[in-house]
Amino acid sequence: MRQFVVVGHEVPAAAEEISLEDLPGAGRLDVLCRCVNSAFFLSHDLRESVRVHLVVDGYVVRFEGSELRRLNPDERSTGALIRDALAARENAIGAMEANPSPGVYVGSGDLGSTLEALGEDHTVIQLHEAGDPIAGIDRPSKPAFVLSDHHSFTEAEEDLLEEHAETRVSVGPKPLHADHAITVAHNYLDTDGYAEY
Ligand SMILES: C[S@@+](CC[C@H](N)C(=O)[O-])C[C@H]1O[C@@H](n2cnc3c(N)ncnc32)[C@H](O)[C@@H]1O
């Protein structure tokens, strides 16, 4: 299982503030949509052994690859899944998430609670352009990559990552968009470290 955590710093939890006609205007929800699509889509196929956590304004929207039924490659429909999940956030009770669509869950949470849960059985890896080269790390069987959206991680988030992440890793010398960094991380693992094609 590969997991990806993406922090959306400006996406509102209030679904009524999200217009599918203007995903960038909803706190750059378009960035999160592209991250979800990069994490799951192959050409004409979907990666089932992937989980994505979107950290948004006190809630976490979780996508479960093995259960997803309504994910399509266009950003707008992914935006609709996220908006509908946030609209169902009041149905989450305590630790029990709401499940408004197959493979899509929403519950209360933040980066700290997400990293704490992941750290129990996954290797938490911060993706950062200034990190150690990915080619130099031992390839974990259960990686959980943590990315930011179009903003840098805040100081408080960096502190949490310091506490929970095993390492900070770069996928290349150039600063990339978060969705592109996800594609490179997948490619690195798919090829067993660029060794098998
Ligand atoms: C658009 S970047 C964030 C830009 C932000 N202004 C900053 O400087 O951190 C989005 C995310 O993609 C990931 N990322 C971008 N370039 C990367 C690289 N070369 N290696 C690893 N991760 C990268 C990081 O997680 C980053 O937070």
Short mmCIF file of C-alpha atoms and ligand atoms in Angstrom, two decimals:
data_model
loop_
_atom_site.label_atom_id
_atom_site.label_comp_id
_atom_site.label_asym_id
_atom_site.label_seq_id
_atom_site.Cartn_x
_atom_site.Cartn_y
_atom_site.Cartn_z
CA MET A 1 0.00 0.00 0.00
CA ARG A 2 1.29 3.44 -0.97
CA GLN A 3 -0.22 6.40 0.78
CA PHE A 4 -0.13 10.09 0.01
CA VAL A 5 -1.04 12.94 2.33
CA VAL A 6 -1.62 16.34 0.75
CA VAL A 7 -2.17 19.44 2.87
CA GLY A 8 -4.62 21.93 1.35
CA HIS A 9 -3.98 25.17 3.17
CA GLU A 10 -6.82 27.27 1.81
CA VAL A 11 -9.55 24.86 0.75
CA PRO A 12 -12.66 25.60 2.83
CA ALA A 13 -14.43 22.79 4.68
CA ALA A 14 -17.74 24.54 3.94
CA ALA A 15 -18.84 22.75 0.78
CA GLU A 16 -21.18 25.60 -0.16
CA GLU A 17 -18.11 27.78 -0.71
CA ILE A 18 -16.84 25.40 -3.38
CA SER A 19 -17.94 26.04 -6.95
CA LEU A 20 -17.17 23.33 -9.48
CA GLU A 21 -17.04 26.15 -12.07
CA ASP A 22 -14.09 27.69 -10.22
CA LEU A 23 -11.92 25.06 -8.51
CA PRO A 24 -8.87 27.38 -8.27
CA GLY A 25 -11.12 29.93 -6.53
CA ALA A 26 -11.97 27.34 -3.85
CA GLY A 27 -8.55 27.65 -2.16
CA ARG A 28 -6.82 25.97 -5.13
CA LEU A 29 -8.91 22.84 -4.89
CA ASP A 30 -7.71 22.16 -8.45
CA VAL A 31 -4.26 21.33 -7.00
CA LEU A 32 -5.74 18.68 -4.69
CA CYS A 33 -7.83 17.24 -7.54
CA ARG A 34 -4.73 16.80 -9.67
CA CYS A 35 -2.92 15.14 -6.75
CA VAL A 36 -5.78 12.64 -6.33
CA ASN A 37 -5.74 11.89 -10.05
CA SER A 38 -1.95 11.46 -10.18
CA ALA A 39 -2.03 9.17 -7.16
CA PHE A 40 -4.65 6.82 -8.66
CA PHE A 41 -4.72 6.94 -12.44
CA LEU A 42 -2.81 4.85 -14.88
CA SER A 43 -3.76 4.97 -18.53
CA HIS A 44 -7.11 3.11 -18.63
CA ASP A 45 -6.59 1.75 -15.15
CA LEU A 46 -6.58 2.69 -11.50
CA ARG A 47 -4.03 1.89 -8.80
CA GLU A 48 -6.01 -0.06 -6.23
CA SER A 49 -3.30 -0.28 -3.59
CA VAL A 50 -3.18 3.46 -2.98
CA ARG A 51 -4.76 5.63 -0.30
CA VAL A 52 -4.87 9.43 -0.37
CA HIS A 53 -5.57 11.72 2.56
CA LEU A 54 -6.48 15.34 1.82
CA VAL A 55 -6.03 17.51 4.91
CA VAL A 56 -8.52 20.34 4.65
CA ASP A 57 -9.56 22.86 7.26
CA GLY A 58 -10.00 20.50 10.24
CA TYR A 59 -11.18 17.53 8.16
CA VAL A 60 -9.52 14.72 6.27
CA VAL A 61 -10.99 13.42 3.01
CA ARG A 62 -9.72 9.90 2.39
CA PHE A 63 -9.73 8.13 -0.97
CA GLU A 64 -9.42 4.34 -0.90
CA GLY A 65 -8.20 2.90 -4.22
CA SER A 66 -9.66 -0.59 -3.76
CA GLU A 67 -13.17 0.80 -3.26
CA LEU A 68 -13.32 3.78 -5.62
CA ARG A 69 -16.11 3.64 -8.19
CA ARG A 70 -16.79 7.18 -9.33
CA LEU A 71 -13.34 8.64 -9.83
CA ASN A 72 -12.84 9.99 -13.35
CA PRO A 73 -9.75 11.60 -14.83
CA ASP A 74 -11.21 15.12 -15.16
CA GLU A 75 -10.55 17.55 -12.33
CA ARG A 76 -14.16 18.70 -12.13
CA SER A 77 -15.56 15.30 -11.20
CA THR A 78 -12.80 14.79 -8.62
CA GLY A 79 -13.68 18.23 -7.26
CA ALA A 80 -17.30 17.09 -7.00
CA LEU A 81 -16.27 14.02 -4.96
CA ILE A 82 -14.27 16.22 -2.57
CA ARG A 83 -17.03 18.83 -2.31
CA ASP A 84 -19.66 16.13 -1.66
CA ALA A 85 -17.41 14.54 0.98
CA LEU A 86 -17.06 17.88 2.75
CA ALA A 87 -20.83 18.40 2.50
CA ALA A 88 -21.20 15.11 4.41
CA ARG A 89 -18.68 16.04 7.11
CA GLU A 90 -21.37 16.55 9.76
CA ASN A 91 -22.31 12.86 9.35
CA ALA A 92 -18.93 11.83 10.72
CA ILE A 93 -19.36 11.00 14.39
CA GLY A 94 -16.29 10.97 16.63
CA ALA A 95 -13.71 8.64 15.09
CA MET A 96 -16.30 7.22 12.66
CA GLU A 97 -15.91 8.72 9.21
CA ALA A 98 -18.81 9.41 6.85
CA ASN A 99 -18.72 7.50 3.54
CA PRO A 100 -20.67 9.60 1.04
CA SER A 101 -19.43 7.79 -2.07
CA PRO A 102 -17.73 4.43 -2.71
CA GLY A 103 -14.13 4.73 -1.60
CA VAL A 104 -14.47 8.30 -0.35
CA TYR A 105 -14.51 8.99 3.40
CA VAL A 106 -14.49 12.14 5.50
CA GLY A 107 -13.81 12.69 9.17
CA SER A 108 -12.46 15.23 11.61
CA GLY A 109 -8.69 15.44 11.61
CA ASP A 110 -5.58 17.37 10.80
CA LEU A 111 -2.00 16.76 9.78
CA GLY A 112 -1.00 15.74 13.30
CA SER A 113 -3.70 13.07 13.70
CA THR A 114 -3.07 11.78 10.17
CA LEU A 115 0.69 11.43 10.67
CA GLU A 116 0.23 9.82 14.05
CA ALA A 117 -2.08 7.14 12.61
CA LEU A 118 0.14 6.55 9.58
CA GLY A 119 3.28 6.28 11.65
CA GLU A 120 1.92 3.13 13.32
CA ASP A 121 2.51 0.92 10.27
CA HIS A 122 3.85 3.08 7.43
CA THR A 123 7.12 4.85 6.76
CA VAL A 124 6.28 8.54 6.73
CA ILE A 125 8.33 10.45 4.13
CA GLN A 126 8.15 14.17 3.59
CA LEU A 127 8.51 15.10 -0.08
CA HIS A 128 10.52 18.28 -0.39
CA GLU A 129 12.67 19.65 -3.16
CA ALA A 130 15.53 20.24 -0.69
CA GLY A 131 15.37 16.73 0.78
CA ASP A 132 17.80 13.86 0.34
CA PRO A 133 17.80 12.28 -3.14
CA ILE A 134 15.10 9.62 -3.41
CA ALA A 135 17.63 7.38 -5.15
CA GLY A 136 19.56 7.10 -1.90
CA ILE A 137 16.79 5.85 0.35
CA ASP A 138 15.83 2.26 1.18
CA ARG A 139 12.59 1.63 -0.63
CA PRO A 140 9.96 1.08 2.08
CA SER A 141 7.22 -1.46 1.39
CA LYS A 142 4.62 0.83 2.98
CA PRO A 143 5.54 4.44 2.23
CA ALA A 144 3.34 7.38 3.20
CA PHE A 145 4.46 10.46 1.28
CA VAL A 146 3.51 13.87 2.64
CA LEU A 147 3.19 16.88 0.33
CA SER A 148 2.03 20.45 0.52
CA ASP A 149 -0.21 22.17 -2.03
CA HIS A 150 0.96 25.41 -3.69
CA HIS A 151 2.15 26.80 -0.34
CA SER A 152 5.11 25.78 1.77
CA PHE A 153 4.44 23.77 4.92
CA THR A 154 3.87 26.07 7.88
CA GLU A 155 6.30 26.08 10.80
CA ALA A 156 3.83 24.07 12.88
CA GLU A 157 3.51 21.51 10.07
CA GLU A 158 7.29 21.32 9.74
CA ASP A 159 7.47 20.59 13.48
CA LEU A 160 4.96 17.74 13.08
CA LEU A 161 6.92 16.36 10.15
CA GLU A 162 10.12 16.58 12.18
CA GLU A 163 8.40 14.47 14.82
CA HIS A 164 6.74 11.86 12.59
CA ALA A 165 8.63 11.63 9.29
CA GLU A 166 11.54 9.23 8.99
CA THR A 167 13.11 11.26 6.25
CA ARG A 168 12.74 14.23 3.90
CA VAL A 169 13.19 13.24 0.30
CA SER A 170 13.59 15.02 -3.02
CA VAL A 171 12.47 13.43 -6.30
CA GLY A 172 14.65 15.76 -8.35
CA PRO A 173 16.57 19.02 -8.30
CA LYS A 174 13.76 21.17 -9.72
CA PRO A 175 10.75 22.37 -7.75
CA LEU A 176 7.71 20.51 -9.09
CA HIS A 177 3.99 20.78 -8.76
CA ALA A 178 2.71 18.43 -6.06
CA ASP A 179 0.88 16.17 -8.53
CA HIS A 180 4.03 15.81 -10.62
CA ALA A 181 6.05 14.92 -7.53
CA ILE A 182 3.50 12.14 -6.85
CA THR A 183 3.97 10.79 -10.38
CA VAL A 184 7.76 10.72 -9.97
CA ALA A 185 7.49 8.99 -6.58
CA HIS A 186 5.21 6.34 -8.13
CA ASN A 187 7.63 5.90 -11.02
CA TYR A 188 10.55 5.47 -8.65
CA LEU A 189 8.73 2.71 -6.79
CA ASP A 190 7.22 1.15 -9.95
CA THR A 191 10.70 0.71 -11.43
CA ASP A 192 12.26 -0.50 -8.17
CA GLY A 193 14.46 2.58 -8.10
CA TYR A 194 14.73 3.13 -11.89
CA ALA A 195 16.16 -0.39 -12.29
CA GLU A 196 13.28 -2.39 -13.81
CA TYR A 197 11.28 -1.47 -16.91
C1 LIG B 1 4.39 23.42 -5.60
S1 LIG B 1 5.30 22.63 -4.34
C2 LIG B 1 5.18 23.76 -2.98
C3 LIG B 1 5.74 25.07 -3.29
C4 LIG B 1 6.03 25.87 -2.07
N1 LIG B 1 6.10 27.25 -2.45
C5 LIG B 1 7.33 25.45 -1.44
O1 LIG B 1 8.33 26.09 -1.70
O2 LIG B 1 7.35 24.45 -0.70
C6 LIG B 1 4.22 21.39 -3.82
C7 LIG B 1 4.81 20.23 -3.11
O3 LIG B 1 5.37 19.32 -4.05
C8 LIG B 1 6.44 18.61 -3.45
N2 LIG B 1 7.63 18.83 -4.29
C9 LIG B 1 7.85 19.78 -5.20
N3 LIG B 1 9.03 19.64 -5.79
C10 LIG B 1 9.59 18.54 -5.24
C11 LIG B 1 10.82 17.85 -5.43
N4 LIG B 1 11.73 18.25 -6.31
N5 LIG B 1 11.05 16.75 -4.68
C12 LIG B 1 10.15 16.31 -3.78
N6 LIG B 1 8.97 16.91 -3.57
C13 LIG B 1 8.69 18.00 -4.28
C14 LIG B 1 6.59 19.13 -2.03
O4 LIG B 1 5.90 18.29 -1.15
C15 LIG B 1 5.93 20.49 -2.14
O5 LIG B 1 5.45 20.89 -0.89
#
